[in-house]
Coordinates of C-alpha atoms in Angstrom, one line a residue:
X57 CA -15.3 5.5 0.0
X58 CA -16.8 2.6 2.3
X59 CA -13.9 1.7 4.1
X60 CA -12.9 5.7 4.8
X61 CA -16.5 6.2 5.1
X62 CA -16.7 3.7 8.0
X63 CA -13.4 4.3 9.7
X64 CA -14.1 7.9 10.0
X65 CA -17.5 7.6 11.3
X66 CA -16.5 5.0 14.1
X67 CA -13.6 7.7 15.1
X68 CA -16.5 10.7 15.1
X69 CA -18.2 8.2 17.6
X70 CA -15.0 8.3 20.0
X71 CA -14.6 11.9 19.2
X72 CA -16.5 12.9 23.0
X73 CA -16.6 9.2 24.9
X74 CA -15.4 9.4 27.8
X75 CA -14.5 5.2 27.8
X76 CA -12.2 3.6 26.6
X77 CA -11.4 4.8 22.9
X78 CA -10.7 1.5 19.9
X79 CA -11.5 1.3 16.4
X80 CA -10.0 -2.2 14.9
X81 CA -10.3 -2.6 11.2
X82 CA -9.8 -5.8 9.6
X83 CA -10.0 -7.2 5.9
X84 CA -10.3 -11.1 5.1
X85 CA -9.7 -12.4 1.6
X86 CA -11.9 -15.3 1.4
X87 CA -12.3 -17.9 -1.8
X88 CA -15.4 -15.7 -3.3
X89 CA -15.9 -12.9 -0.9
X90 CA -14.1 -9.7 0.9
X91 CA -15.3 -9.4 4.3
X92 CA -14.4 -5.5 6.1
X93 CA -14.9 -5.2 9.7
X94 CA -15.0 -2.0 11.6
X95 CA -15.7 -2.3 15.4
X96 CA -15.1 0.6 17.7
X97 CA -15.4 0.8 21.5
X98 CA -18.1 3.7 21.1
X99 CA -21.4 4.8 22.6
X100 CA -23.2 2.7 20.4
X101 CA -26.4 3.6 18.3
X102 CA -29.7 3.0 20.0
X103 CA -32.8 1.4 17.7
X104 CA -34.0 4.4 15.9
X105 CA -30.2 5.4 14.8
X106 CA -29.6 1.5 13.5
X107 CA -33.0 1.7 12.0
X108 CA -32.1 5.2 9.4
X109 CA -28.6 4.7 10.0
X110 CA -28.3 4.1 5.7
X111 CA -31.1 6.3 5.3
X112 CA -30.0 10.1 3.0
X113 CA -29.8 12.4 5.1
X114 CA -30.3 11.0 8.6
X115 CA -27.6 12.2 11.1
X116 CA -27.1 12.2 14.5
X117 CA -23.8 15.1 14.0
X118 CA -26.7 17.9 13.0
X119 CA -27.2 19.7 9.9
X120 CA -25.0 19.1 6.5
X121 CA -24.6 15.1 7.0
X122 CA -26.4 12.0 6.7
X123 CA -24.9 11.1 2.9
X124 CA -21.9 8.9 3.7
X125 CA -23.3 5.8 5.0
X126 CA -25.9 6.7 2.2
X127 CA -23.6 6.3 0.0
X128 CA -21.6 3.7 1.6
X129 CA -25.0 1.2 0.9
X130 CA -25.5 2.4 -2.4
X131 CA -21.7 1.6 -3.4
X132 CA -21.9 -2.4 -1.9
X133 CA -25.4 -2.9 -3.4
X134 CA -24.1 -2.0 -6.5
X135 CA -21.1 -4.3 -6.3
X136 CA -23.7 -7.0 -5.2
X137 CA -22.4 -7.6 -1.4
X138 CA -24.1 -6.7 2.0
X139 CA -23.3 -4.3 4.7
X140 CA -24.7 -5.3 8.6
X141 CA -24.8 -3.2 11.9
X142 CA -24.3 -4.5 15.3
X143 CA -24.9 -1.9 18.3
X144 CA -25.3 -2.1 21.9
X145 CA -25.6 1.0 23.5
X146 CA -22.7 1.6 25.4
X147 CA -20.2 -1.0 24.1
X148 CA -20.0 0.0 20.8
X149 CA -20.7 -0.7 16.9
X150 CA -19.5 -3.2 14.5
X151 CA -20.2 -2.8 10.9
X152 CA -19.8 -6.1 8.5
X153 CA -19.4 -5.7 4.7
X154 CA -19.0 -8.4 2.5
X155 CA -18.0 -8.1 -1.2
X156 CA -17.8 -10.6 -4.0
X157 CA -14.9 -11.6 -5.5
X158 CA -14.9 -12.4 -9.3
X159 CA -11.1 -14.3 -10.0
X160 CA -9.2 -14.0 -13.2
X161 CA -11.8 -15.6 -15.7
X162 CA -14.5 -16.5 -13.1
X163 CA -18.1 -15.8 -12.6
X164 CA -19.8 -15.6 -9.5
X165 CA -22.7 -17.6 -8.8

């Protein structure tokens, strides 16, 4: 759900930019923590989209979306991570999520 989620979304951004079309995922295993990147080379979101972008419901595709980043948050919060945005209009978005890690027999601070 959040990485899909994410990955689709950036390639929905590309879908009509005329640019230069990336999306680079990558996935670190740190010592307590899972960080995701997503970046693509998109339009970007201006401050009103970054402001509601997690907000159910909002949607810059129209009618009949606005759940999956909804989602998205509600899935991390309730594994106890975080999920960041990073947009410049015109260069394009980079979403950060980072997840605990519990180990075999640990507990995370």
């Amino acid at each position: 759900l959040i990485v899909g989620n994410i990955v689709e979304n950036a390639f929905d951004a590309l879908a009509n930019f005329d640019g230069e079309r990336i999306v680079s995922l990558s996935i670190l295993d740190f010592d307590k923590e899972i960080v995701i990147t997503v970046e693509d080379s998109g339009p970007g979101m201006d401050a009103e989209a970054l402001k509601n972008i997690f907000t159910r419901g909002y949607s810059s595709k129209g009618k009949g979306h606005g759940y999956g980043l909804y989602l998205v948050k509600q899935s991390i919060d309730n594994l106890e991570g975080s999920i960041d945005v990073e947009s410049v209009e015109g260069e394009g978005t980079t979403f950060t999520v980072r997840l605990p890690i519990k180990r075999d027999g640990e507990i995370n601070d």
